[in-house]
Coordinates of C-alpha atoms in Angstrom, one line a residue:
M1 CA -38.4 -29.6 79.7
G2 CA -35.3 -27.4 80.0
R3 CA -32.9 -30.2 79.4
H4 CA -34.8 -31.1 76.1
C5 CA -34.4 -27.6 75.0
D6 CA -30.7 -27.5 75.7
T7 CA -30.2 -30.8 73.8
F8 CA -32.1 -29.4 70.7
T9 CA -29.8 -26.3 70.8
F10 CA -26.7 -28.2 70.9
Q11 CA -27.9 -30.4 67.8
E12 CA -28.5 -27.2 65.9
H13 CA -25.1 -25.8 66.6
L14 CA -23.5 -29.3 65.6
I15 CA -25.4 -29.3 62.3
S16 CA -24.4 -25.7 61.5
L17 CA -20.9 -26.5 62.4
L18 CA -20.7 -29.5 60.0
M19 CA -22.4 -27.5 57.3
K20 CA -19.7 -25.0 57.5
I21 CA -17.0 -27.6 57.6
K22 CA -18.6 -29.3 54.4
T23 CA -18.7 -25.9 52.6
C24 CA -15.1 -25.2 53.5
L25 CA -14.1 -28.7 52.2
F26 CA -15.9 -27.9 49.0
F27 CA -14.1 -24.7 48.2
I28 CA -10.8 -26.3 49.2
L29 CA -11.6 -29.2 46.6
V30 CA -12.7 -26.8 44.0
A31 CA -9.6 -24.5 44.5
N32 CA -7.3 -27.7 44.3
L33 CA -9.0 -28.5 41.0
V34 CA -8.4 -25.1 39.5
L35 CA -4.9 -25.0 40.7
A36 CA -4.2 -28.6 39.3
Q37 CA -5.7 -27.4 36.0
E38 CA -3.5 -24.3 35.9
S39 CA -0.3 -26.2 36.9
A40 CA -1.1 -28.8 34.0
R41 CA -1.1 -26.0 31.4
T42 CA 2.2 -25.8 29.4
T43 CA 3.5 -23.2 26.9
L44 CA 2.2 -24.1 23.5
E45 CA 4.7 -23.0 20.8
G46 CA 3.0 -22.5 17.4
K47 CA 3.3 -20.7 14.1
I48 CA 0.8 -19.0 11.7
C49 CA 0.9 -20.1 8.0
A50 CA -0.9 -18.0 5.4
N51 CA -0.7 -16.8 1.7
T52 CA 0.7 -13.4 3.1
L53 CA 3.8 -12.0 4.1
D54 CA 2.1 -10.0 6.8
L55 CA 2.0 -12.6 9.7
E56 CA 2.9 -10.2 12.5
G57 CA 0.2 -8.9 15.0
V58 CA -2.3 -11.7 14.8
Y59 CA -4.2 -12.1 18.0
V60 CA -4.2 -15.5 19.7
I61 CA -6.8 -15.9 22.5
N62 CA -7.3 -18.8 24.9
L63 CA -11.1 -18.7 25.5
K64 CA -10.7 -21.0 28.8
T65 CA -8.1 -18.9 30.6
E66 CA -9.0 -15.5 28.8
K67 CA -5.2 -15.0 28.2
S68 CA -4.0 -13.8 24.9
T69 CA -1.0 -12.9 22.9
I70 CA 0.0 -11.7 19.4
T71 CA 2.1 -13.3 16.8
Q72 CA 5.7 -12.1 16.3
K73 CA 7.6 -11.7 13.0
E74 CA 7.1 -14.6 10.6
G75 CA 4.0 -15.7 12.6
Y76 CA 5.4 -17.4 15.6
F77 CA 3.7 -17.4 18.9
S78 CA 3.4 -19.0 22.4
I79 CA 0.6 -19.2 25.0
P80 CA -0.1 -21.2 28.0
A81 CA -2.7 -24.0 27.2
T82 CA -3.8 -27.6 27.8
P83 CA -5.8 -30.2 25.9
G84 CA -9.4 -29.1 26.0
D85 CA -8.7 -25.5 25.7
T86 CA -9.9 -23.4 22.6
L87 CA -7.7 -20.9 20.9
V88 CA -9.3 -18.2 18.8
F89 CA -7.1 -16.6 15.9
S90 CA -8.1 -13.2 14.6
A91 CA -6.7 -10.6 12.4
V92 CA -8.2 -7.8 10.1
H93 CA -6.5 -9.3 6.9
L94 CA -7.1 -13.0 7.9
K95 CA -10.2 -15.1 8.3
G96 CA -10.5 -15.8 12.0
I97 CA -10.9 -19.5 13.3
R98 CA -11.4 -21.4 16.5
I99 CA -9.3 -24.5 17.2
G100 CA -9.9 -26.9 20.1
L101 CA -6.7 -28.3 21.4
E102 CA -5.9 -31.9 21.6
K103 CA -3.3 -33.9 23.3
K104 CA -1.5 -34.6 20.0
D105 CA -1.1 -30.9 19.4
F106 CA 1.2 -30.7 22.3
E107 CA 3.3 -33.6 21.2
K108 CA 4.5 -31.6 18.1
E109 CA 7.5 -29.5 18.2
L110 CA 5.6 -26.6 16.5
F111 CA 1.8 -26.3 16.4
L112 CA 1.0 -25.0 13.0
V113 CA -2.1 -23.1 12.2
K114 CA -3.3 -22.5 8.6
L115 CA -5.1 -19.2 8.0
D116 CA -6.7 -17.8 4.9
A117 CA -6.3 -14.4 3.7
V118 CA -9.3 -12.0 3.4
V119 CA -10.1 -11.2 -0.2
T120 CA -12.2 -8.2 -1.0
Q121 CA -13.9 -8.4 -4.2
L122 CA -15.2 -5.0 -5.7
K123 CA -18.6 -5.3 -7.6
E124 CA -18.0 -2.1 -9.5
V125 CA -15.2 0.5 -10.0
V126 CA -16.4 3.9 -11.1
V127 CA -13.6 6.2 -12.4
R128 CA -14.6 9.8 -12.5
R129 CA -12.7 12.6 -14.0
Y130 CA -12.3 15.9 -11.8
D131 CA -10.8 18.3 -14.3
N132 CA -11.7 21.2 -12.1
I133 CA -9.6 19.8 -9.1
N134 CA -6.0 20.8 -9.7
A135 CA -3.1 22.5 -7.8
F136 CA -4.5 26.0 -8.4
S137 CA -8.1 25.2 -7.4
L138 CA -6.7 23.5 -4.1
G139 CA -4.7 26.7 -3.4
I140 CA -1.4 24.8 -3.5
V141 CA 0.0 26.9 -6.4
S142 CA -1.1 30.6 -6.9
K143 CA -3.2 31.3 -9.9
G144 CA -1.3 32.7 -12.8
K145 CA 2.2 31.3 -11.4
K146 CA 4.2 29.0 -13.6
S147 CA 4.3 25.4 -12.8
Y148 CA 7.5 23.6 -13.4
T149 CA 8.0 19.8 -14.6
P150 CA 10.5 17.7 -12.6
A151 CA 13.2 18.3 -15.2
E152 CA 12.5 22.0 -15.3
R153 CA 12.9 22.2 -11.5
K154 CA 16.2 20.4 -11.6
L155 CA 17.5 22.7 -14.3
Y156 CA 16.3 25.9 -12.6
A157 CA 17.9 24.8 -9.2
A158 CA 21.2 24.1 -11.1
T159 CA 21.2 27.5 -13.0
S160 CA 19.7 30.0 -10.8
L161 CA 21.8 32.3 -8.8
N162 CA 21.4 32.5 -4.9
P163 CA 21.9 36.1 -3.7
T164 CA 20.9 35.4 -0.1
A165 CA 24.1 33.6 0.7
S166 CA 26.3 35.7 2.9
G167 CA 29.7 35.3 4.3
D168 CA 30.9 36.5 7.8
G169 CA 27.8 38.9 8.0
M170 CA 28.8 41.1 5.1
A171 CA 26.1 43.3 4.0
G172 CA 24.5 42.5 0.5
G173 CA 25.6 38.8 0.9
S174 CA 27.2 37.1 -2.1
I175 CA 26.4 35.1 -5.0
S176 CA 26.4 31.2 -4.9
A177 CA 28.9 29.7 -7.3
D178 CA 26.8 26.6 -7.9
P179 CA 25.8 27.6 -11.5
L180 CA 29.3 28.1 -12.5
L181 CA 30.4 24.8 -11.1
N182 CA 27.3 22.9 -12.8
W183 CA 28.3 24.5 -16.1
M184 CA 32.0 23.5 -15.9
S185 CA 31.1 20.0 -14.8
G186 CA 28.6 19.4 -17.7
R187 CA 25.7 19.0 -15.3
T188 CA 23.8 22.0 -16.8
K189 CA 24.2 20.5 -20.2
M190 CA 22.9 17.0 -19.0
L191 CA 19.9 18.6 -17.3
K192 CA 19.1 20.5 -20.5
K193 CA 19.0 17.1 -22.4
E194 CA 16.7 15.6 -19.7
L195 CA 14.4 18.5 -20.2
E196 CA 14.4 18.0 -24.0
V197 CA 13.5 14.1 -23.5
E198 CA 10.9 15.1 -21.0
N199 CA 9.3 17.5 -23.4
K200 CA 9.3 14.9 -26.3
E201 CA 7.7 12.3 -24.0
S202 CA 5.2 14.7 -22.9
C203 CA 4.3 15.4 -26.6
L204 CA 4.2 11.7 -27.5
L205 CA 1.8 11.0 -24.8
L206 CA -0.4 14.0 -25.8
L207 CA -0.3 12.9 -29.3
E208 CA -1.4 9.2 -28.4
N209 CA -4.2 10.6 -26.3
M210 CA -5.5 12.8 -29.3
F211 CA -5.2 10.3 -32.1
D212 CA -5.4 6.5 -32.3
K213 CA -3.2 4.3 -34.8
N214 CA -6.2 4.2 -37.2
H215 CA -6.0 7.8 -37.9
F216 CA -2.3 7.5 -38.8
V217 CA -2.9 4.5 -41.1
N218 CA -6.2 5.3 -42.7
I219 CA -6.3 9.1 -42.8
L220 CA -2.5 9.9 -43.0
K221 CA -1.7 6.8 -44.9
I222 CA 1.3 6.0 -42.8
P223 CA 2.3 2.4 -43.0
L224 CA 1.6 0.6 -39.6
E225 CA 5.2 -0.4 -39.0
Y226 CA 6.3 3.2 -39.5
V227 CA 3.6 4.9 -37.2
K228 CA 6.0 5.1 -34.1
G229 CA 8.7 6.4 -36.3
F230 CA 6.4 9.2 -37.7
E231 CA 5.5 10.1 -34.0
Y232 CA 9.0 10.8 -33.2
F233 CA 9.4 12.6 -36.4
I234 CA 6.9 15.1 -35.8
V235 CA 7.6 16.0 -32.2
E236 CA 11.0 17.0 -33.5
N237 CA 9.3 19.8 -35.3
E238 CA 9.2 22.7 -33.0
R239 CA 6.2 24.6 -34.8
F240 CA 4.2 21.3 -34.5
T241 CA 4.9 20.8 -30.8
T242 CA 3.9 24.4 -30.1
I243 CA 0.5 23.9 -31.7
L244 CA 0.1 20.4 -30.1
K245 CA 0.6 21.7 -26.8
S246 CA -2.1 24.4 -27.4
K247 CA -4.6 21.4 -27.9
N248 CA -5.9 23.0 -31.1
K249 CA -6.9 19.7 -32.7
T250 CA -8.0 21.1 -35.9
M251 CA -4.6 23.0 -36.4
T252 CA -2.7 19.9 -35.2
E253 CA -4.4 17.5 -37.8
F254 CA -3.7 20.2 -40.6
L255 CA 0.0 20.4 -39.6
M256 CA 0.2 16.7 -39.1
G257 CA -1.2 16.1 -42.7
E258 CA 1.7 18.3 -44.2
L259 CA 4.3 16.5 -42.2
A260 CA 2.9 13.0 -43.2
V261 CA 3.3 13.9 -46.9
K262 CA 7.0 14.7 -46.3
Y263 CA 7.4 11.5 -44.2
N264 CA 5.9 9.3 -46.8
E265 CA 8.3 10.9 -49.3
I266 CA 11.2 10.0 -47.0
I267 CA 9.9 6.3 -46.7
A268 CA 9.5 6.1 -50.5
C269 CA 13.1 7.2 -51.0
E270 CA 14.5 4.7 -48.5
N271 CA 12.6 1.8 -50.3
E272 CA 13.8 2.7 -53.8

């Protein structure tokens, strides 16, 4: 009876040992297969093509290995892969795609991937006027303080004195010679001309916003081909531009009517 039990125990140990050996062999086989697959992967060289110049920073992910990279300038990329792997291409401005790799993809010198740009279509655009929002209401410019146009700022900078400059720590400082130099070089004169042109352009824009061409042709009886010339003619009138800038439309129309009579007389004289 004791000998039978010893034999049974020995068989159990033998079976357990064989199972352990079988399990070890299984894991070694799986590990070899994984290593074989990893060693079979090569670096796939590719390039993104799309209807956009922004091809840098596109994500390229190998779903099989979970390895990733991003495209470089002009859309070039490289990533370890093998036939059967799936690559995912993703970017905010491009439509993402998945591509299953085949053997022929590795035979090419460069693997080209065509992506489409994302086009966002707006159903409706609403433009609202916020006349109460300006530099004064936002606190950028103090209320009551004069605001300068670009040409006015240039002229002010070129002609204003700078009493803060000091030499060798002398009390009271000194006066900058820039205004004198600008006057001698003709820069001040040039900036004044720029300011005049800016003022006229501002008046022309204001005039076009107040009145359309039909008003000049049908009400003031200015020939259509002379409308633009009439606009330049009236913005040369200092009294008219002063009233125009005040945005008093009634007074502007009244004075414009007087100037239209004179302009039509000029046209009639030229056509005689």
